[in-house]
Amino acid sequence: MKALMKVPYFDLKTQYAVLREEILEALDRVCRNASFSLGDEVTAFESEFATYCEAKHCIALNSGTSALHLALLASGVGPSDEVITSPNTFIATAEAIVYTGAKTVFVDIDPQNSNLDPGLVERAITSRTRAILPVHLYGRPADMDALEKIARAHRLAVIEDACQAHGARFRGRRVGALGDSGAFSFYPSKNLGAYGEAGALVTNDDRIAEYCRAARSHGEARRYFHDFIGYNYRMEGFQGAVLRVKLRRLETWSASRKALAQRYGQRLGAARLDMPQDDPRDECAYHLFVVYVDDRDSVKQQLEDRGIGTAVHYPRPLHLQNALANLGHHAGDFPHAERACDRALALPFFPEMTEQQVDYVSDSLTEIIGKR
Ligand SMILES: Cc1ncc(COP(=O)(O)O)c(C=O)c1O
């Protein structure tokens, strides 16, 4: 099969060509001020990203994983506690729980939206449960009202893994600071991506913000006065500068993602596949465009033969990962998450994608898998 068109899975180079002058100027500002760790650009970014998230505080960090870790610590999670989360996510969600010494308790997903099923959360609560950690997977908000209600009834913290959900809205409100605190990743491929590793925690809670500001910098309240053993989780000056340039474009990019997702949705309407469903009351950030297909690996190969790049997010649920074997889970424990991982296929998706590319991918996929 001769490829009619090349469609990469993802592309950051086109965006850089547009932003080049501004980015280089921003990086130059950091060099001239020699503010390589935190500094003015990072402080300004914190204020701008807090405003964007409609949150009181933003603490700039070196990764989304660090943000999850500090969020859990700030909510008092520690050894002998349990934290409930989804098995259908990136390993970092569970790693952060493991770092605190707490136990990860998985609950299956709702197959409609691939997020934590609140109906199953209540049953997983024990006397040791300390927090619920929903993931807004692919940028689609988890059911925060239902989770907040359970959390209030059982006095649990709610920490959002918003690493894929910059700008998403749940019932009109931006995700991130809906619960006690939220973690964002600015890994380069994210909707708002740095030019290296970076992340942030957002919160409306002054106490959490104060703890995290000190914890990211060796537990330091004042220079060289350390109140507790902290971490080196500071954001680099370069990343703050790049993120400020890119944050100004985020709404435009999000609108483009939404339009492309809608086009995919329409164009693939008749194809023999499933898609996670949007709740019309919410706004998805459309980080990835994932479909569920039978015989996924073969479909992936056939798309590749036609010049179309794809990815699998994620091939194996967390409860079946070797790294978490100590939890003692088996295949069949969380059937919806397992089925999602067997069938998930992320199609090419980035704001600069053209409608022709979406149509080519959609038509090729429909040809391969057939119509309903
Ligand atoms: C759902 C989710 N959680 C956590 C992370 C961790 O973020 P980072 O790679 O910035 O540490 C990521 C991103 O990779 C993610 O997608």
mmCIF file of C-alpha atoms in Angstrom, residues 4-339:
data_model
loop_
_atom_site.group_PDB
_atom_site.id
_atom_site.type_symbol
_atom_site.label_atom_id
_atom_site.label_comp_id
_atom_site.label_asym_id
_atom_site.label_seq_id
_atom_site.Cartn_x
_atom_site.Cartn_y
_atom_site.Cartn_z
ATOM 1 C CA LEU A 4 -0.852 9.009 -0.138
ATOM 2 C CA MET A 5 0.141 11.392 2.596
ATOM 3 C CA LYS A 6 2.532 11.382 5.557
ATOM 4 C CA VAL A 7 0.812 12.234 8.827
ATOM 5 C CA PRO A 8 3.090 12.305 11.872
ATOM 6 C CA TYR A 9 1.610 11.292 15.202
ATOM 7 C CA PHE A 10 2.858 14.539 16.698
ATOM 8 C CA ASP A 11 4.823 17.600 15.596
ATOM 9 C CA LEU A 12 6.483 20.360 17.632
ATOM 10 C CA LYS A 13 8.728 21.715 14.880
ATOM 11 C CA THR A 14 5.973 23.585 13.006
ATOM 12 C CA GLN A 15 5.042 25.400 16.204
ATOM 13 C CA TYR A 16 8.660 26.353 16.901
ATOM 14 C CA ALA A 17 8.996 27.889 13.444
ATOM 15 C CA VAL A 18 6.187 30.308 14.382
ATOM 16 C CA LEU A 19 7.421 31.025 17.923
ATOM 17 C CA ARG A 20 11.171 31.112 17.245
ATOM 18 C CA GLU A 21 11.842 34.849 17.623
ATOM 19 C CA GLU A 22 9.796 35.167 20.800
ATOM 20 C CA ILE A 23 11.269 32.046 22.358
ATOM 21 C CA LEU A 24 14.847 33.060 21.651
ATOM 22 C CA GLU A 25 14.212 36.517 23.104
ATOM 23 C CA ALA A 26 12.686 34.944 26.225
ATOM 24 C CA LEU A 27 15.652 32.584 26.654
ATOM 25 C CA ASP A 28 18.019 35.504 26.159
ATOM 26 C CA ARG A 29 16.235 37.426 28.950
ATOM 27 C CA VAL A 30 16.905 34.504 31.309
ATOM 28 C CA CYS A 31 20.593 34.444 30.340
ATOM 29 C CA ARG A 32 20.986 38.209 30.733
ATOM 30 C CA ASN A 33 19.375 38.080 34.188
ATOM 31 C CA ALA A 34 21.223 34.860 35.048
ATOM 32 C CA SER A 35 18.028 33.598 36.699
ATOM 33 C CA PHE A 36 18.379 29.942 35.774
ATOM 34 C CA SER A 37 16.564 28.363 38.709
ATOM 35 C CA LEU A 38 13.154 29.941 39.528
ATOM 36 C CA GLY A 39 13.646 33.718 39.019
ATOM 37 C CA ASP A 40 11.481 36.472 37.517
ATOM 38 C CA GLU A 41 10.200 34.549 34.493
ATOM 39 C CA VAL A 42 9.087 31.655 36.684
ATOM 40 C CA THR A 43 7.424 33.978 39.205
ATOM 41 C CA ALA A 44 5.561 35.745 36.395
ATOM 42 C CA PHE A 45 4.531 32.397 34.921
ATOM 43 C CA GLU A 46 3.182 31.272 38.309
ATOM 44 C CA SER A 47 0.947 34.286 38.496
ATOM 45 C CA GLU A 48 -0.210 33.939 34.858
ATOM 46 C CA PHE A 49 -0.884 30.199 35.118
ATOM 47 C CA ALA A 50 -2.783 30.633 38.425
ATOM 48 C CA THR A 51 -5.007 33.191 36.681
ATOM 49 C CA TYR A 52 -5.463 30.837 33.724
ATOM 50 C CA CYS A 53 -6.493 27.997 36.081
ATOM 51 C CA GLU A 54 -8.741 30.335 38.092
ATOM 52 C CA ALA A 55 -6.739 29.254 41.140
ATOM 53 C CA LYS A 56 -5.289 31.294 43.993
ATOM 54 C CA HIS A 57 -1.803 29.780 43.894
ATOM 55 C CA CYS A 58 0.520 28.157 41.375
ATOM 56 C CA ILE A 59 3.823 26.650 42.496
ATOM 57 C CA ALA A 60 6.192 26.042 39.591
ATOM 58 C CA LEU A 61 8.056 22.733 39.758
ATOM 59 C CA ASN A 62 10.395 20.579 37.711
ATOM 60 C CA SER A 63 7.770 17.977 36.652
ATOM 61 C CA GLY A 64 4.201 16.803 36.958
ATOM 62 C CA THR A 65 5.448 13.839 38.960
ATOM 63 C CA SER A 66 6.958 16.217 41.550
ATOM 64 C CA ALA A 67 3.659 18.123 41.619
ATOM 65 C CA LEU A 68 1.736 14.923 42.402
ATOM 66 C CA HIS A 69 4.272 13.995 45.069
ATOM 67 C CA LEU A 70 4.083 17.374 46.825
ATOM 68 C CA ALA A 71 0.280 17.456 46.485
ATOM 69 C CA LEU A 72 0.030 14.145 48.339
ATOM 70 C CA LEU A 73 2.521 15.192 51.036
ATOM 71 C CA ALA A 74 0.764 18.535 51.493
ATOM 72 C CA SER A 75 -2.499 16.675 52.130
ATOM 73 C CA GLY A 76 -0.800 14.633 54.824
ATOM 74 C CA VAL A 77 -0.505 11.352 52.911
ATOM 75 C CA GLY A 78 2.176 9.076 54.339
ATOM 76 C CA PRO A 79 3.077 5.485 55.213
ATOM 77 C CA SER A 80 0.120 3.338 56.337
ATOM 78 C CA ASP A 81 -2.318 5.489 54.322
ATOM 79 C CA GLU A 82 -4.177 4.404 51.194
ATOM 80 C CA VAL A 83 -4.827 6.507 48.094
ATOM 81 C CA ILE A 84 -7.495 5.581 45.547
ATOM 82 C CA THR A 85 -6.721 6.123 41.883
ATOM 83 C CA SER A 86 -7.271 4.820 38.360
ATOM 84 C CA PRO A 87 -5.245 1.960 36.840
ATOM 85 C CA ASN A 88 -5.723 3.554 33.400
ATOM 86 C CA THR A 89 -3.063 6.251 33.554
ATOM 87 C CA PHE A 90 0.643 6.954 33.227
ATOM 88 C CA ILE A 91 2.849 5.270 35.858
ATOM 89 C CA ALA A 92 3.727 8.641 37.468
ATOM 90 C CA THR A 93 0.275 8.825 39.090
ATOM 91 C CA ALA A 94 1.030 5.701 41.136
ATOM 92 C CA GLU A 95 4.735 6.470 41.551
ATOM 93 C CA ALA A 96 3.895 9.638 43.443
ATOM 94 C CA ILE A 97 1.732 7.614 45.840
ATOM 95 C CA VAL A 98 4.527 5.066 46.309
ATOM 96 C CA TYR A 99 7.043 7.865 47.067
ATOM 97 C CA THR A 100 4.952 8.876 50.118
ATOM 98 C CA GLY A 101 4.992 5.320 51.465
ATOM 99 C CA ALA A 102 1.200 5.023 51.039
ATOM 100 C CA LYS A 103 -0.529 2.113 49.321
ATOM 101 C CA THR A 104 -2.068 2.557 45.875
ATOM 102 C CA VAL A 105 -5.647 1.294 45.743
ATOM 103 C CA PHE A 106 -6.987 0.976 42.236
ATOM 104 C CA VAL A 107 -10.608 1.342 41.224
ATOM 105 C CA ASP A 108 -11.834 0.514 37.728
ATOM 106 C CA ILE A 109 -12.768 3.118 35.136
ATOM 107 C CA ASP A 110 -16.114 4.040 33.672
ATOM 108 C CA PRO A 111 -15.827 2.729 30.093
ATOM 109 C CA GLN A 112 -17.895 5.685 28.828
ATOM 110 C CA ASN A 113 -15.183 8.247 29.587
ATOM 111 C CA SER A 114 -12.162 6.132 30.675
ATOM 112 C CA ASN A 115 -11.958 7.991 34.006
ATOM 113 C CA LEU A 116 -12.264 6.722 37.587
ATOM 114 C CA ASP A 117 -15.770 5.335 38.185
ATOM 115 C CA PRO A 118 -17.122 7.191 41.253
ATOM 116 C CA GLY A 119 -19.688 4.424 41.749
ATOM 117 C CA LEU A 120 -16.830 2.043 42.616
ATOM 118 C CA VAL A 121 -14.779 4.451 44.745
ATOM 119 C CA GLU A 122 -16.979 4.276 47.831
ATOM 120 C CA ARG A 123 -16.565 0.493 48.047
ATOM 121 C CA ALA A 124 -12.771 0.802 48.028
ATOM 122 C CA ILE A 125 -12.664 3.141 51.042
ATOM 123 C CA THR A 126 -11.202 1.710 54.257
ATOM 124 C CA SER A 127 -10.207 3.237 57.592
ATOM 125 C CA ARG A 128 -6.770 3.905 56.041
ATOM 126 C CA THR A 129 -7.954 5.795 52.969
ATOM 127 C CA ARG A 130 -6.565 9.301 53.006
ATOM 128 C CA ALA A 131 -7.080 10.664 49.494
ATOM 129 C CA ILE A 132 -8.700 10.168 46.102
ATOM 130 C CA LEU A 133 -6.522 10.918 43.072
ATOM 131 C CA PRO A 134 -8.644 11.202 39.919
ATOM 132 C CA VAL A 135 -6.892 11.559 36.554
ATOM 133 C CA HIS A 136 -8.455 13.731 33.843
ATOM 134 C CA LEU A 137 -7.351 11.257 31.201
ATOM 135 C CA TYR A 138 -6.666 12.599 27.696
ATOM 136 C CA GLY A 139 -7.898 16.002 28.991
ATOM 137 C CA ARG A 140 -11.445 14.807 29.775
ATOM 138 C CA PRO A 141 -12.564 15.890 33.264
ATOM 139 C CA ALA A 142 -13.328 13.153 35.789
ATOM 140 C CA ASP A 143 -16.667 13.391 37.620
ATOM 141 C CA MET A 144 -15.489 15.817 40.286
ATOM 142 C CA ASP A 145 -18.940 16.446 41.831
ATOM 143 C CA ALA A 146 -19.442 12.774 42.614
ATOM 144 C CA LEU A 147 -15.863 12.361 43.888
ATOM 145 C CA GLU A 148 -16.024 15.518 46.035
ATOM 146 C CA LYS A 149 -19.256 14.272 47.592
ATOM 147 C CA ILE A 150 -17.648 10.950 48.557
ATOM 148 C CA ALA A 151 -14.523 12.746 49.801
ATOM 149 C CA ARG A 152 -16.536 15.106 52.014
ATOM 150 C CA ALA A 153 -18.542 12.224 53.496
ATOM 151 C CA HIS A 154 -15.344 10.325 54.392
ATOM 152 C CA ARG A 155 -13.073 13.339 55.110
ATOM 153 C CA LEU A 156 -10.658 12.514 52.311
ATOM 154 C CA ALA A 157 -8.399 14.798 50.324
ATOM 155 C CA VAL A 158 -8.969 15.107 46.574
ATOM 156 C CA ILE A 159 -5.907 15.615 44.400
ATOM 157 C CA GLU A 160 -6.386 16.067 40.676
ATOM 158 C CA ASP A 161 -3.950 14.600 38.194
ATOM 159 C CA ALA A 162 -4.506 17.334 35.613
ATOM 160 C CA CYS A 163 -1.228 16.546 33.824
ATOM 161 C CA GLN A 164 -3.127 16.056 30.541
ATOM 162 C CA ALA A 165 -5.892 18.595 31.104
ATOM 163 C CA HIS A 166 -4.638 22.200 30.859
ATOM 164 C CA GLY A 167 -7.664 24.450 30.571
ATOM 165 C CA ALA A 168 -10.330 21.721 30.741
ATOM 166 C CA ARG A 169 -13.532 22.752 32.502
ATOM 167 C CA PHE A 170 -15.756 20.660 34.746
ATOM 168 C CA ARG A 171 -19.258 22.202 34.897
ATOM 169 C CA GLY A 172 -17.780 25.530 33.858
ATOM 170 C CA ARG A 173 -14.873 25.520 36.332
ATOM 171 C CA ARG A 174 -11.258 24.991 35.357
ATOM 172 C CA VAL A 175 -9.763 21.707 36.557
ATOM 173 C CA GLY A 176 -6.743 21.727 38.886
ATOM 174 C CA ALA A 177 -7.991 23.565 41.946
ATOM 175 C CA LEU A 178 -11.409 21.904 42.171
ATOM 176 C CA GLY A 179 -10.146 19.589 44.899
ATOM 177 C CA ASP A 180 -7.463 20.308 47.499
ATOM 178 C CA SER A 181 -4.783 20.707 44.851
ATOM 179 C CA GLY A 182 -3.943 19.654 41.302
ATOM 180 C CA ALA A 183 -0.852 18.637 39.371
ATOM 181 C CA PHE A 184 0.055 19.772 35.857
ATOM 182 C CA SER A 185 2.840 18.490 33.648
ATOM 183 C CA PHE A 186 4.562 20.687 31.070
ATOM 184 C CA TYR A 187 6.421 17.791 29.467
ATOM 185 C CA PRO A 188 7.179 18.990 25.893
ATOM 186 C CA SER A 189 4.330 17.053 24.246
ATOM 187 C CA LYS A 190 1.639 18.345 26.614
ATOM 188 C CA ASN A 191 -0.964 20.933 25.507
ATOM 189 C CA LEU A 192 1.233 23.491 27.268
ATOM 190 C CA GLY A 193 4.717 22.072 26.883
ATOM 191 C CA ALA A 194 8.065 23.370 28.096
ATOM 192 C CA TYR A 195 11.370 22.915 26.275
ATOM 193 C CA GLY A 196 12.469 20.350 28.826
ATOM 194 C CA GLU A 197 10.921 18.954 32.003
ATOM 195 C CA ALA A 198 8.539 21.105 34.041
ATOM 196 C CA GLY A 199 5.345 20.946 36.075
ATOM 197 C CA ALA A 200 3.206 22.905 38.528
ATOM 198 C CA LEU A 201 0.840 22.497 41.427
ATOM 199 C CA VAL A 202 -2.229 24.709 41.734
ATOM 200 C CA THR A 203 -4.382 25.180 44.819
ATOM 201 C CA ASN A 204 -6.725 27.606 46.544
ATOM 202 C CA ASP A 205 -5.390 26.522 49.945
ATOM 203 C CA ASP A 206 -2.837 28.929 51.502
ATOM 204 C CA ARG A 207 -1.407 26.234 53.777
ATOM 205 C CA ILE A 208 -0.822 23.788 50.909
ATOM 206 C CA ALA A 209 0.790 26.554 48.834
ATOM 207 C CA GLU A 210 3.108 27.559 51.669
ATOM 208 C CA TYR A 211 4.187 23.955 52.277
ATOM 209 C CA CYS A 212 4.844 23.297 48.572
ATOM 210 C CA ARG A 213 6.843 26.511 48.079
ATOM 211 C CA ALA A 214 9.173 25.461 50.879
ATOM 212 C CA ALA A 215 9.187 21.753 49.971
ATOM 213 C CA ARG A 216 10.314 22.391 46.371
ATOM 214 C CA SER A 217 13.366 24.210 47.706
ATOM 215 C CA HIS A 218 14.838 21.926 50.391
ATOM 216 C CA GLY A 219 12.279 22.849 53.032
ATOM 217 C CA GLU A 220 13.651 26.364 53.028
ATOM 218 C CA ALA A 221 11.465 29.178 54.390
ATOM 219 C CA ARG A 222 14.365 31.670 54.288
ATOM 220 C CA ARG A 223 17.686 31.251 52.453
ATOM 221 C CA TYR A 224 19.693 28.543 54.246
ATOM 222 C CA PHE A 225 17.139 28.125 57.057
ATOM 223 C CA HIS A 226 15.504 24.726 56.574
ATOM 224 C CA ASP A 227 12.342 23.910 58.492
ATOM 225 C CA PHE A 228 12.064 20.356 57.188
ATOM 226 C CA ILE A 229 13.701 17.951 54.754
ATOM 227 C CA GLY A 230 12.410 18.948 51.348
ATOM 228 C CA TYR A 231 13.363 18.363 47.710
ATOM 229 C CA ASN A 232 14.988 20.056 44.775
ATOM 230 C CA TYR A 233 11.822 20.336 42.683
ATOM 231 C CA ARG A 234 12.321 23.913 41.398
ATOM 232 C CA MET A 235 11.379 24.950 37.872
ATOM 233 C CA GLU A 236 14.242 26.158 35.665
ATOM 234 C CA GLY A 237 14.206 29.789 34.541
ATOM 235 C CA PHE A 238 14.309 28.757 30.852
ATOM 236 C CA GLN A 239 11.141 26.701 31.244
ATOM 237 C CA GLY A 240 9.247 29.548 32.903
ATOM 238 C CA ALA A 241 10.259 31.855 30.038
ATOM 239 C CA VAL A 242 9.174 29.374 27.334
ATOM 240 C CA LEU A 243 5.916 28.581 29.127
ATOM 241 C CA ARG A 244 4.979 32.271 29.332
ATOM 242 C CA VAL A 245 5.356 32.632 25.562
ATOM 243 C CA LYS A 246 3.310 29.494 24.964
ATOM 244 C CA LEU A 247 0.591 30.230 27.551
ATOM 245 C CA ARG A 248 -0.392 33.273 25.476
ATOM 246 C CA ARG A 249 -1.230 30.879 22.601
ATOM 247 C CA LEU A 250 -2.898 28.134 24.633
ATOM 248 C CA GLU A 251 -6.505 29.214 24.085
ATOM 249 C CA THR A 252 -5.977 29.381 20.318
ATOM 250 C CA TRP A 253 -4.340 25.948 20.304
ATOM 251 C CA SER A 254 -7.142 24.535 22.475
ATOM 252 C CA ALA A 255 -9.768 25.864 20.053
ATOM 253 C CA SER A 256 -7.903 24.205 17.212
ATOM 254 C CA ARG A 257 -7.714 20.897 19.125
ATOM 255 C CA LYS A 258 -11.454 21.068 19.765
ATOM 256 C CA ALA A 259 -12.256 21.702 16.093
ATOM 257 C CA LEU A 260 -9.971 18.843 14.985
ATOM 258 C CA ALA A 261 -11.512 16.483 17.569
ATOM 259 C CA GLN A 262 -14.986 17.371 16.342
ATOM 260 C CA ARG A 263 -13.971 16.714 12.759
ATOM 261 C CA TYR A 264 -12.471 13.336 13.722
ATOM 262 C CA GLY A 265 -15.666 12.538 15.645
ATOM 263 C CA GLN A 266 -17.903 13.304 12.677
ATOM 264 C CA ARG A 267 -15.696 11.678 10.091
ATOM 265 C CA LEU A 268 -15.321 8.488 12.166
ATOM 266 C CA GLY A 269 -19.000 8.358 13.147
ATOM 267 C CA ALA A 270 -19.750 5.274 11.036
ATOM 268 C CA ALA A 271 -16.516 3.374 11.678
ATOM 269 C CA ARG A 272 -16.439 0.195 13.749
ATOM 270 C CA LEU A 273 -14.796 1.676 16.853
ATOM 271 C CA ASP A 274 -15.583 3.235 20.214
ATOM 272 C CA MET A 275 -14.566 6.627 21.549
ATOM 273 C CA PRO A 276 -14.565 8.056 25.064
ATOM 274 C CA GLN A 277 -17.651 10.241 25.422
ATOM 275 C CA ASP A 278 -17.670 13.954 26.252
ATOM 276 C CA ASP A 279 -20.162 15.245 28.788
ATOM 277 C CA PRO A 280 -21.790 18.287 27.116
ATOM 278 C CA ARG A 281 -21.647 20.130 30.466
ATOM 279 C CA ASP A 282 -17.838 19.949 30.480
ATOM 280 C CA GLU A 283 -14.994 21.121 28.255
ATOM 281 C CA CYS A 284 -12.383 18.540 27.364
ATOM 282 C CA ALA A 285 -8.814 19.802 26.793
ATOM 283 C CA TYR A 286 -8.345 17.196 23.996
ATOM 284 C CA HIS A 287 -4.761 16.325 24.843
ATOM 285 C CA LEU A 288 -4.900 13.099 22.815
ATOM 286 C CA PHE A 289 -7.447 11.778 20.361
ATOM 287 C CA VAL A 290 -7.909 8.148 21.363
ATOM 288 C CA VAL A 291 -10.199 5.574 19.758
ATOM 289 C CA TYR A 292 -10.825 1.986 20.833
ATOM 290 C CA VAL A 293 -10.495 -0.662 18.138
ATOM 291 C CA ASP A 294 -10.373 -4.461 18.058
ATOM 292 C CA ASP A 295 -7.114 -6.038 16.919
ATOM 293 C CA ARG A 296 -5.357 -2.764 17.765
ATOM 294 C CA ASP A 297 -1.766 -3.759 16.945
ATOM 295 C CA SER A 298 -2.676 -4.870 13.450
ATOM 296 C CA VAL A 299 -4.691 -1.677 12.836
ATOM 297 C CA LYS A 300 -1.729 0.361 14.071
ATOM 298 C CA GLN A 301 0.597 -1.396 11.618
ATOM 299 C CA GLN A 302 -1.806 -0.923 8.720
ATOM 300 C CA LEU A 303 -2.060 2.811 9.463
ATOM 301 C CA GLU A 304 1.727 2.998 9.584
ATOM 302 C CA ASP A 305 1.849 1.328 6.138
ATOM 303 C CA ARG A 306 -0.284 4.215 4.905
ATOM 304 C CA GLY A 307 2.122 6.815 6.334
ATOM 305 C CA ILE A 308 0.124 7.502 9.506
ATOM 306 C CA GLY A 309 1.858 7.630 12.897
ATOM 307 C CA THR A 310 -0.052 6.524 15.996
ATOM 308 C CA ALA A 311 0.707 5.746 19.650
ATOM 309 C CA VAL A 312 -0.710 3.603 22.448
ATOM 310 C CA HIS A 313 -1.657 5.341 25.708
ATOM 311 C CA TYR A 314 -1.334 2.947 27.488
ATOM 312 C CA PRO A 315 -0.593 -0.651 26.466
ATOM 313 C CA ARG A 316 -0.759 -2.065 30.001
ATOM 314 C CA PRO A 317 -2.838 -0.883 32.980
ATOM 315 C CA LEU A 318 -0.909 0.015 36.110
ATOM 316 C CA HIS A 319 -2.176 -2.911 38.197
ATOM 317 C CA LEU A 320 -0.468 -5.301 35.747
ATOM 318 C CA GLN A 321 2.846 -3.411 35.572
ATOM 319 C CA ASN A 322 5.903 -5.259 36.944
ATOM 320 C CA ALA A 323 6.783 -2.192 39.010
ATOM 321 C CA LEU A 324 3.583 -2.610 41.035
ATOM 322 C CA ALA A 325 3.570 -6.415 41.231
ATOM 323 C CA ASN A 326 3.800 -6.152 45.027
ATOM 324 C CA LEU A 327 0.136 -5.093 45.054
ATOM 325 C CA GLY A 328 -0.693 -8.644 43.987
ATOM 326 C CA HIS A 329 -3.156 -7.882 41.205
ATOM 327 C CA HIS A 330 -4.081 -10.239 38.375
ATOM 328 C CA ALA A 331 -5.578 -9.944 34.920
ATOM 329 C CA GLY A 332 -9.323 -9.586 35.313
ATOM 330 C CA ASP A 333 -9.182 -7.392 38.453
ATOM 331 C CA PHE A 334 -10.150 -4.196 36.587
ATOM 332 C CA PRO A 335 -11.761 -5.406 33.358
ATOM 333 C CA HIS A 336 -12.721 -2.011 31.901
ATOM 334 C CA ALA A 337 -9.187 -0.635 32.294
ATOM 335 C CA GLU A 338 -7.744 -3.829 30.793
ATOM 336 C CA ARG A 339 -10.085 -3.678 27.815
#
